[in-house]
PDB file of C-alpha atoms in Angstrom:
ATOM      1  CA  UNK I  23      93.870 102.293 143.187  1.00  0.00           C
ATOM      2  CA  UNK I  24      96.102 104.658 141.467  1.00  0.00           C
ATOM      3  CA  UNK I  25      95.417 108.659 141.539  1.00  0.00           C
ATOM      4  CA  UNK I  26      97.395 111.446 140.285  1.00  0.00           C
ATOM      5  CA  UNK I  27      97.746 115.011 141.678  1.00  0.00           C
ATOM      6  CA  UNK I  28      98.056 118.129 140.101  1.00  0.00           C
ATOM      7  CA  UNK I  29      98.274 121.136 142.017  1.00  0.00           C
ATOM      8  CA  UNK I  30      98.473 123.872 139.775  1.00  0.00           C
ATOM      9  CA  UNK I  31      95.792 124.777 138.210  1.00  0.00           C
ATOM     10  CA  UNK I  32      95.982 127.691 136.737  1.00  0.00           C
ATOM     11  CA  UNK I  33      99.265 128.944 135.772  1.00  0.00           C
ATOM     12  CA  UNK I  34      99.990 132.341 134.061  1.00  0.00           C
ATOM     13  CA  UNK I  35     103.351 132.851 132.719  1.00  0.00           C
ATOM     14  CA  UNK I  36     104.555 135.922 130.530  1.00  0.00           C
ATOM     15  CA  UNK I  37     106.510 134.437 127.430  1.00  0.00           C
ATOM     16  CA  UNK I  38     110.437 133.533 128.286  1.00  0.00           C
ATOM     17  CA  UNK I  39     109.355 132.206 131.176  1.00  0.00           C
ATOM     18  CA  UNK I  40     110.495 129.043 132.692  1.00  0.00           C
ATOM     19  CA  UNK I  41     107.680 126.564 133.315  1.00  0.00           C
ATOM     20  CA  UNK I  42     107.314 123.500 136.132  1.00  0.00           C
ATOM     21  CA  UNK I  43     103.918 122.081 136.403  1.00  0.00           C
ATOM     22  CA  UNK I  44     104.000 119.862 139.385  1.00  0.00           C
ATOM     23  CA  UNK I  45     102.032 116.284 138.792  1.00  0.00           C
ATOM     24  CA  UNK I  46     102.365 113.442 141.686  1.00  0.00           C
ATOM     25  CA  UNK I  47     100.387 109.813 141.752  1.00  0.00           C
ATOM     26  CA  UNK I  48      99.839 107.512 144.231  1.00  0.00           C
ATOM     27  CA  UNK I  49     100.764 103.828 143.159  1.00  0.00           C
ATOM     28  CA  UNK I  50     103.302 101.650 145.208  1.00  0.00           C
ATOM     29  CA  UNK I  51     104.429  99.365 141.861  1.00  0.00           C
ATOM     30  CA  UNK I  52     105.726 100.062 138.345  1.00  0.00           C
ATOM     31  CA  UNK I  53     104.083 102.992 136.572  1.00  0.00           C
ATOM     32  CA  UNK I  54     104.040 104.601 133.081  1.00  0.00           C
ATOM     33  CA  UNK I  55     103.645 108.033 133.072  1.00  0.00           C
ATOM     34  CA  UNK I  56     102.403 110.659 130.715  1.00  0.00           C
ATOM     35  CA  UNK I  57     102.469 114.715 130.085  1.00  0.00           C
ATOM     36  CA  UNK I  58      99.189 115.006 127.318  1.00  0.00           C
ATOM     37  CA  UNK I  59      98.641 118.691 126.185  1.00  0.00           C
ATOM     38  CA  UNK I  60      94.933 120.122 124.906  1.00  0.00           C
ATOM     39  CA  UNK I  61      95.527 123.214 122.787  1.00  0.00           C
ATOM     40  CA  UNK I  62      91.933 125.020 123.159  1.00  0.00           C
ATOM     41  CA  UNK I  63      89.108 123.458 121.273  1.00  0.00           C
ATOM     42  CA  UNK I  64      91.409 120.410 120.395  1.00  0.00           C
ATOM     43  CA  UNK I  65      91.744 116.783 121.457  1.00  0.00           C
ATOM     44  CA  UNK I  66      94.045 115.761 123.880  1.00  0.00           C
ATOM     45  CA  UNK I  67      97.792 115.209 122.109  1.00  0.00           C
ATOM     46  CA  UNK I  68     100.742 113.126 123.746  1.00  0.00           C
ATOM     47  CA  UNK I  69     103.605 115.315 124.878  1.00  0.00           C
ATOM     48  CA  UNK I  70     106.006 112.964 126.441  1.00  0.00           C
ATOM     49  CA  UNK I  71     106.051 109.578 128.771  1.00  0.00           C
ATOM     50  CA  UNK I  72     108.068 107.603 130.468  1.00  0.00           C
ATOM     51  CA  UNK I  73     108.218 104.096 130.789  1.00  0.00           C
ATOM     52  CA  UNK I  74     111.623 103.164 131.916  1.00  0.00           C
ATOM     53  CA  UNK I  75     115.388 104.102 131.844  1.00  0.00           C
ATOM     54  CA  UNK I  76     116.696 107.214 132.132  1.00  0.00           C
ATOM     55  CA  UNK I  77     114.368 109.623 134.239  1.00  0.00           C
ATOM     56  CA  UNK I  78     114.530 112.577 132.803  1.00  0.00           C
ATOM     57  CA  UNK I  79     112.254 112.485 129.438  1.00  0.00           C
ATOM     58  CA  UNK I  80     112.721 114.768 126.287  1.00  0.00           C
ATOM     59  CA  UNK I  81     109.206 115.485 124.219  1.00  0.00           C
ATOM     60  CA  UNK I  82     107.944 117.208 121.631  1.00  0.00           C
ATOM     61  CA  UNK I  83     108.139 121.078 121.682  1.00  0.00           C
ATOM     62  CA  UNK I  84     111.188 121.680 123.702  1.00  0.00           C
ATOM     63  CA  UNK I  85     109.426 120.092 126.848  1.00  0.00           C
ATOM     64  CA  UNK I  86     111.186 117.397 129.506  1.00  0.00           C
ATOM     65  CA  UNK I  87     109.716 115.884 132.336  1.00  0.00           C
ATOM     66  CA  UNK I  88     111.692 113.863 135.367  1.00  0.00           C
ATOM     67  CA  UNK I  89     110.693 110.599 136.766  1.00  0.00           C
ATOM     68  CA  UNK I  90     111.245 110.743 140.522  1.00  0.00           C
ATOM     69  CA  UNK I  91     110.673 107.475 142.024  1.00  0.00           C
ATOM     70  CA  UNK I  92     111.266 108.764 145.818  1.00  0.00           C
ATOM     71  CA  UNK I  93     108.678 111.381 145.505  1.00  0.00           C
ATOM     72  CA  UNK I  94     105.828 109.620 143.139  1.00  0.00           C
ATOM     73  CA  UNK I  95     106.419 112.721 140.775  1.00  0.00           C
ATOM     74  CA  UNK I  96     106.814 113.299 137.083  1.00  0.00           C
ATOM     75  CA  UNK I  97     106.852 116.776 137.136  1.00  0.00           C
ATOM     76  CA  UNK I  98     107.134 118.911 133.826  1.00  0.00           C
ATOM     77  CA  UNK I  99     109.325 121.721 132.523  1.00  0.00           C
ATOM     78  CA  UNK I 100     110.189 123.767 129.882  1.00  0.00           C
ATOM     79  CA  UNK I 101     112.957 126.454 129.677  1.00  0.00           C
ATOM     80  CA  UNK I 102     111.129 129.274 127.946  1.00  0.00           C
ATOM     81  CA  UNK I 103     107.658 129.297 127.380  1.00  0.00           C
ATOM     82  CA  UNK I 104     105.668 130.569 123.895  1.00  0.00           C
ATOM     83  CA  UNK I 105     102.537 131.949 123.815  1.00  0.00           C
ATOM     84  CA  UNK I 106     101.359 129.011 121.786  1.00  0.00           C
ATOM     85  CA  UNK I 107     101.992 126.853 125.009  1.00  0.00           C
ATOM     86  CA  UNK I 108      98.929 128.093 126.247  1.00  0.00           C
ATOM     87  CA  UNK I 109      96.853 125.326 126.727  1.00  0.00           C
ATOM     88  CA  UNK I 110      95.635 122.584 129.135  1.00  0.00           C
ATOM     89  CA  UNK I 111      97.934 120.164 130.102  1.00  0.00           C
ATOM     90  CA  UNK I 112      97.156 116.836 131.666  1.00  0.00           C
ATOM     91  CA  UNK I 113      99.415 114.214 134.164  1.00  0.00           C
ATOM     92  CA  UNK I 114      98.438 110.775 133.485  1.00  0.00           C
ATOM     93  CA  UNK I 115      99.436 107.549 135.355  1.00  0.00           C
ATOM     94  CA  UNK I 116      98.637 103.760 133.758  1.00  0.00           C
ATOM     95  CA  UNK I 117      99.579 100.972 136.894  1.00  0.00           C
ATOM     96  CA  UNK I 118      97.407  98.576 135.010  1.00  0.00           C
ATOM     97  CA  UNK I 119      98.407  94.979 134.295  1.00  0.00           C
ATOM     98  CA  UNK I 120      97.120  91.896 132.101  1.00  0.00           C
ATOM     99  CA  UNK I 121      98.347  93.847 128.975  1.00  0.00           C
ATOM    100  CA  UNK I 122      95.495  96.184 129.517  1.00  0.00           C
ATOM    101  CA  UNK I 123      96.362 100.225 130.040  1.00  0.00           C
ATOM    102  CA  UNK I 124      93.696 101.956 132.151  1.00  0.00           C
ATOM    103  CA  UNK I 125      95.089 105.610 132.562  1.00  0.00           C
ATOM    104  CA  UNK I 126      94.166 107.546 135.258  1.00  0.00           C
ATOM    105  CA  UNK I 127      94.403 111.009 134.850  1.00  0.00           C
ATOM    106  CA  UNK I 128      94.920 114.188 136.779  1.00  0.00           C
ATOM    107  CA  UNK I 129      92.593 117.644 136.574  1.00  0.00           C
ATOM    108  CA  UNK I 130      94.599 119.274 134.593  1.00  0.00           C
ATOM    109  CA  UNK I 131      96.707 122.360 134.957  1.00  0.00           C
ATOM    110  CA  UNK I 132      95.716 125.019 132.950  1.00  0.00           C
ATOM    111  CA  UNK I 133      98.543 127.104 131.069  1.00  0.00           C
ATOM    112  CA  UNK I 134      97.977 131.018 129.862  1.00  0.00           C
ATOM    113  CA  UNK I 135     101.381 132.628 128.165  1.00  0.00           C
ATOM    114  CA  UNK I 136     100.786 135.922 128.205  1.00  0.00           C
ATOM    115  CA  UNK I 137     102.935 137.884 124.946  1.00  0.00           C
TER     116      UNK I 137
ATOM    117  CA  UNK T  28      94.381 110.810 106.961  1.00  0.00           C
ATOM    118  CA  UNK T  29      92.882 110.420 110.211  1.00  0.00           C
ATOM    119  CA  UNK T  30      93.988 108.383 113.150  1.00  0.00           C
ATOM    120  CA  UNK T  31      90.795 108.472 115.379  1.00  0.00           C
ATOM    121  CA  UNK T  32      87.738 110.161 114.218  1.00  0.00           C
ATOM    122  CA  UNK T  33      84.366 110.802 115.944  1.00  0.00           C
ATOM    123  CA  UNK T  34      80.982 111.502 114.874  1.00  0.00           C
ATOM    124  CA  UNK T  35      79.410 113.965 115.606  1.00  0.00           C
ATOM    125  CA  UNK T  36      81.539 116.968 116.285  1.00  0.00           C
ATOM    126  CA  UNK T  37      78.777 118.796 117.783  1.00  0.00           C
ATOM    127  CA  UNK T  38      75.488 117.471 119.331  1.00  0.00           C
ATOM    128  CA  UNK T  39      72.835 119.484 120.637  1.00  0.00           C
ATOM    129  CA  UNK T  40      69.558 117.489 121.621  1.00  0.00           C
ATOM    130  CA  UNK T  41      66.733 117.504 124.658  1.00  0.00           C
ATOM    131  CA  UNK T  42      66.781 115.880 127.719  1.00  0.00           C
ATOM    132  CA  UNK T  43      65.091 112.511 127.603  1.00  0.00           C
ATOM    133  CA  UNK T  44      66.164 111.856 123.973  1.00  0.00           C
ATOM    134  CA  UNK T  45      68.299 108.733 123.008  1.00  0.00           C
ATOM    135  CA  UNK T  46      71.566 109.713 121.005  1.00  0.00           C
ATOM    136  CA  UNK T  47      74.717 107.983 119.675  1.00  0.00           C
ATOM    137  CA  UNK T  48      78.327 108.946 118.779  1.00  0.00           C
ATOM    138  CA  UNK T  49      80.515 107.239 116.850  1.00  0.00           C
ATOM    139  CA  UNK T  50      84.217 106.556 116.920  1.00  0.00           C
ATOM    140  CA  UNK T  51      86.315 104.908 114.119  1.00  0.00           C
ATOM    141  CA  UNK T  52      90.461 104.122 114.158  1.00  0.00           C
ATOM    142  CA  UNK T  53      92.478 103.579 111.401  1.00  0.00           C
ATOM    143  CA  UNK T  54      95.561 102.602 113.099  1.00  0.00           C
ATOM    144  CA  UNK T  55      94.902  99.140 113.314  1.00  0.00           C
ATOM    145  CA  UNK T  56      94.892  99.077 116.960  1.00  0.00           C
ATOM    146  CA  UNK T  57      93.127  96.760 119.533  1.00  0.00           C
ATOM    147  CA  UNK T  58      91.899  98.412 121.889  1.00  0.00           C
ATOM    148  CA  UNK T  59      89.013 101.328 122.313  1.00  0.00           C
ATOM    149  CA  UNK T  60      88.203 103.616 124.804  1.00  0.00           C
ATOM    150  CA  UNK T  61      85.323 106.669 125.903  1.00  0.00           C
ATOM    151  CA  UNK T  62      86.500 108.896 127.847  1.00  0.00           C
ATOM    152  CA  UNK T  63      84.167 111.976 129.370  1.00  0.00           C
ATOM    153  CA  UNK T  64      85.410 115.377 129.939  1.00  0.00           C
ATOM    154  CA  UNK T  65      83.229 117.838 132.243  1.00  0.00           C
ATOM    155  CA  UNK T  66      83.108 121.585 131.870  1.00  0.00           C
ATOM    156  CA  UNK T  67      86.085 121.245 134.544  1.00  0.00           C
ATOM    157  CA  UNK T  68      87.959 119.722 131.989  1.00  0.00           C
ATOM    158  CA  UNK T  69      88.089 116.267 134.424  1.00  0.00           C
ATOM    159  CA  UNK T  70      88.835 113.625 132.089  1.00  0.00           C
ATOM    160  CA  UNK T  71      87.217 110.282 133.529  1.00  0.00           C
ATOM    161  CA  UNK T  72      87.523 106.784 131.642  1.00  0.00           C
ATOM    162  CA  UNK T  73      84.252 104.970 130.406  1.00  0.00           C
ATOM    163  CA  UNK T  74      84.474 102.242 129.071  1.00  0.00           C
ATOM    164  CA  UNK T  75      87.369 100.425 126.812  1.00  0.00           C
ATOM    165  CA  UNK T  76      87.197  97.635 124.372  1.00  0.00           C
ATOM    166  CA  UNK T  77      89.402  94.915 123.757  1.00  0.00           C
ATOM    167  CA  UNK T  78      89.107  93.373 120.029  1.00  0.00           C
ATOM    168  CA  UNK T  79      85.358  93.855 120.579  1.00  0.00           C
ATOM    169  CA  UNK T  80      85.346  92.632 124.044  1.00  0.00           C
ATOM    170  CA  UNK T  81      84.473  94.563 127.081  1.00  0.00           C
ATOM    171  CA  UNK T  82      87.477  95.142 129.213  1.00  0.00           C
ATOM    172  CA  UNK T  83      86.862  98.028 131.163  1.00  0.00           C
ATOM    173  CA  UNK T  84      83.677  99.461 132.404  1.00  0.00           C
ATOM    174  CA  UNK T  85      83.516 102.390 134.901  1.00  0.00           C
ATOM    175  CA  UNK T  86      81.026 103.226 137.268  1.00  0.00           C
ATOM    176  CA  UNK T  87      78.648 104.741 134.551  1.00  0.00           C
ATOM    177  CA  UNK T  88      74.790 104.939 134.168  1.00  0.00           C
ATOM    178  CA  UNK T  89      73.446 101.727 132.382  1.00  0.00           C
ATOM    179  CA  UNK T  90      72.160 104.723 130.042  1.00  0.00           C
ATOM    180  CA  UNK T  91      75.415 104.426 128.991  1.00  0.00           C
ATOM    181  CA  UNK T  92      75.741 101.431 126.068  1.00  0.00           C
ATOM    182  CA  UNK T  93      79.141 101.134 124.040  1.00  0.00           C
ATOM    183  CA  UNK T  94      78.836  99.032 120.951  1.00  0.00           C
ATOM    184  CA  UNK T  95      82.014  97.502 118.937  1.00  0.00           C
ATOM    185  CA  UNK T  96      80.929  95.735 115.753  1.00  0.00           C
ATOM    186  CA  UNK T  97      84.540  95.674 114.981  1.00  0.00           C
ATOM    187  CA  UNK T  98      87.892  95.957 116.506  1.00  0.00           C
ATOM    188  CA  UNK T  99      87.820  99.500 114.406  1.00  0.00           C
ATOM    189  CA  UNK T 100      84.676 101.307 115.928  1.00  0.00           C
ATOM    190  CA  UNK T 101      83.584 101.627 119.309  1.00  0.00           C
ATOM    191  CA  UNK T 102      80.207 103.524 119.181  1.00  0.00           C
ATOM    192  CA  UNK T 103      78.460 105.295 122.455  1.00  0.00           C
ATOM    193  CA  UNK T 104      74.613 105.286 122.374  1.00  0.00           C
ATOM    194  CA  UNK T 105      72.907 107.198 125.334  1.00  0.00           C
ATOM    195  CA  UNK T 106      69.765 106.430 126.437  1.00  0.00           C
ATOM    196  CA  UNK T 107      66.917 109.216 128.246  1.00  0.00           C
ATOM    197  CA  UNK T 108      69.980 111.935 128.176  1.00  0.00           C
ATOM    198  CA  UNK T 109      69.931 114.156 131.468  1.00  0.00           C
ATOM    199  CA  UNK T 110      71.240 117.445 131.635  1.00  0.00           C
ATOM    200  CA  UNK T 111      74.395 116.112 133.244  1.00  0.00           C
ATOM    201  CA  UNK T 112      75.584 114.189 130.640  1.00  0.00           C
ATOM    202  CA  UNK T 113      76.858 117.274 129.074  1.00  0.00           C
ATOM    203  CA  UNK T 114      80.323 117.035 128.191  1.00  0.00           C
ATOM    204  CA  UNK T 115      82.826 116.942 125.607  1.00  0.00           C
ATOM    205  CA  UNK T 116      83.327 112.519 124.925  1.00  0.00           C
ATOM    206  CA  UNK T 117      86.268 111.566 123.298  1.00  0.00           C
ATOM    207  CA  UNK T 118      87.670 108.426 122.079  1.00  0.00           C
ATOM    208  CA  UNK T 119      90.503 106.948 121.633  1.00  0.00           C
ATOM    209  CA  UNK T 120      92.671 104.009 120.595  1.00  0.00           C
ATOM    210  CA  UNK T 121      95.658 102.630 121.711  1.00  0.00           C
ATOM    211  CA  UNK T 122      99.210 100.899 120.064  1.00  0.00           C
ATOM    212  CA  UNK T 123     100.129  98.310 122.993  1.00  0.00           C
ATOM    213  CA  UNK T 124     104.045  96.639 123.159  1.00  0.00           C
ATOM    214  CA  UNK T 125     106.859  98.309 125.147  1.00  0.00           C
ATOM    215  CA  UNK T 126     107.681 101.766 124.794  1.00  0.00           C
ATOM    216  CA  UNK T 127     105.396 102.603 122.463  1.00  0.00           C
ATOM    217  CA  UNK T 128     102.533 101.554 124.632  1.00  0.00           C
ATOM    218  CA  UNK T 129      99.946 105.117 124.201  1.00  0.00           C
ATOM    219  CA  UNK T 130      96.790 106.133 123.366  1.00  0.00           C
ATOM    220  CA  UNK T 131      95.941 107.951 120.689  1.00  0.00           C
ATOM    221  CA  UNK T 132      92.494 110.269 121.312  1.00  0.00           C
ATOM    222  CA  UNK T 133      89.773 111.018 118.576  1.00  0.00           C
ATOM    223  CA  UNK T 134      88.758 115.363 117.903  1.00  0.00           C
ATOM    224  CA  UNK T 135      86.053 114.945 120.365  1.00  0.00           C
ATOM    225  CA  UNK T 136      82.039 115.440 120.228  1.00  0.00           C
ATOM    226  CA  UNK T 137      80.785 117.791 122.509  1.00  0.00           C
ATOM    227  CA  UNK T 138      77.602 116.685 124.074  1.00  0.00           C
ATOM    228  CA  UNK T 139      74.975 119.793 125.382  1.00  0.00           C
ATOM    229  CA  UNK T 140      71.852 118.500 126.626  1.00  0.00           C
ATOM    230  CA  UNK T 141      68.687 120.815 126.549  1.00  0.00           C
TER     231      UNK T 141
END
């Protein structure tokens, strides 16, 4: 069964600061991976993902995650945080076949920028 | 417009009562899911719904009953609530095919149980 790991979480960062939230899953075949962010009091909203090709994965609001195969992780990044990056930010793994996607996702890291 | 809405935003009721939730999609997707958050913002799948069929179906309490009248709506009626079904349940839908396989996830309806 597939799991994902999030270690982090609770980050506080001070704005300008560079940001790695760590996220590994467990899964020995093809994955597709997902960063989904929760701004407080909101529903979840799709930051990035990766399905194939190149590794390294541009999203919305400046942030990038890599894809690295050898160590099960899809960590994400971002250069220089805001304060309206604080929020909750989910890893999410889908190993499902038949056409159907379960996603599995991790605890959740939660994010505070302080200004 | 839209995407994925839910009904009620807010529910407040007493243990033992029987409540439902609703979920509608206007994307014209196939597939449906509930998901349940806890107050440890854990986000656990449900259920999910497959052009009305019953693809997915975690290990939840039979209190539990999803209903899809049509490949647009995936409703959640709970039966005899229990204090520990309080959480936030959100929907969502999702856009299958290659890269632009995702889900798309509904406002959420926060559940407290009395």
């Amino acid at each position: 069964a597939q799991s994902v790991s999030q270690h982090n979480h609770h980050v506080i960062l001070s704005e300008a600061a560079s940001l790695e939230l760590g996220c590994n899953y467990s899964y020995g075949g093809t994955v597709n991976l997902f960063w989904y962010v929760q701004y407080p009091g909101q529903h979840l909203q799709l930051l990035l993902k990766y399905f194939s090709g190149d590794p390294l994965v541009k999203g919305i609001k400046g942030f990038e995650a890599e894809f690295i195969k050898s160590k099960f992780s899809f960590n994400l990044r971002k250069p220089s945080v805001q304060w309206s990056d604080t929020a909750e930010y989910f890893c999410a793994v889908n190993a499902g076949g038949g056409g159907y996607q379960k996603v599995t996702f991790g605890t959740g890291t939660k994010l505070q920028v302080i200004p | 417009d839209t995407a994925v809405s839910q009904t009620p935003k807010y529910l407040v009721t007493q243990m033992g009562n029987d409540k439902s939730i609703k979920c509608e999609q206007n994307l014209g997707h196939d597939t449906m899911y509930w998901y349940k958050q806890d107050s440890k913002k854990f986000l656990k799948i449900m259920f999910s719904y497959n052009n009305k069929e019953l693809i997915i179906n975690e290990t939840v309490p039979n209190r539990f009953s999803p209903k899809s009248p049509d490949k647009a709506h995936l409703n959640l009626h709970i039966n005899s609530l229990e204090l520990g079904d309080s959480a936030v349940y959100f929907c969502a839908s999702r856009l299958a095919g290659g890269s632009a396989d995702t889900q798309y996830f509904g406002p959420g309806t926060r559940l407290t149980v009395l």
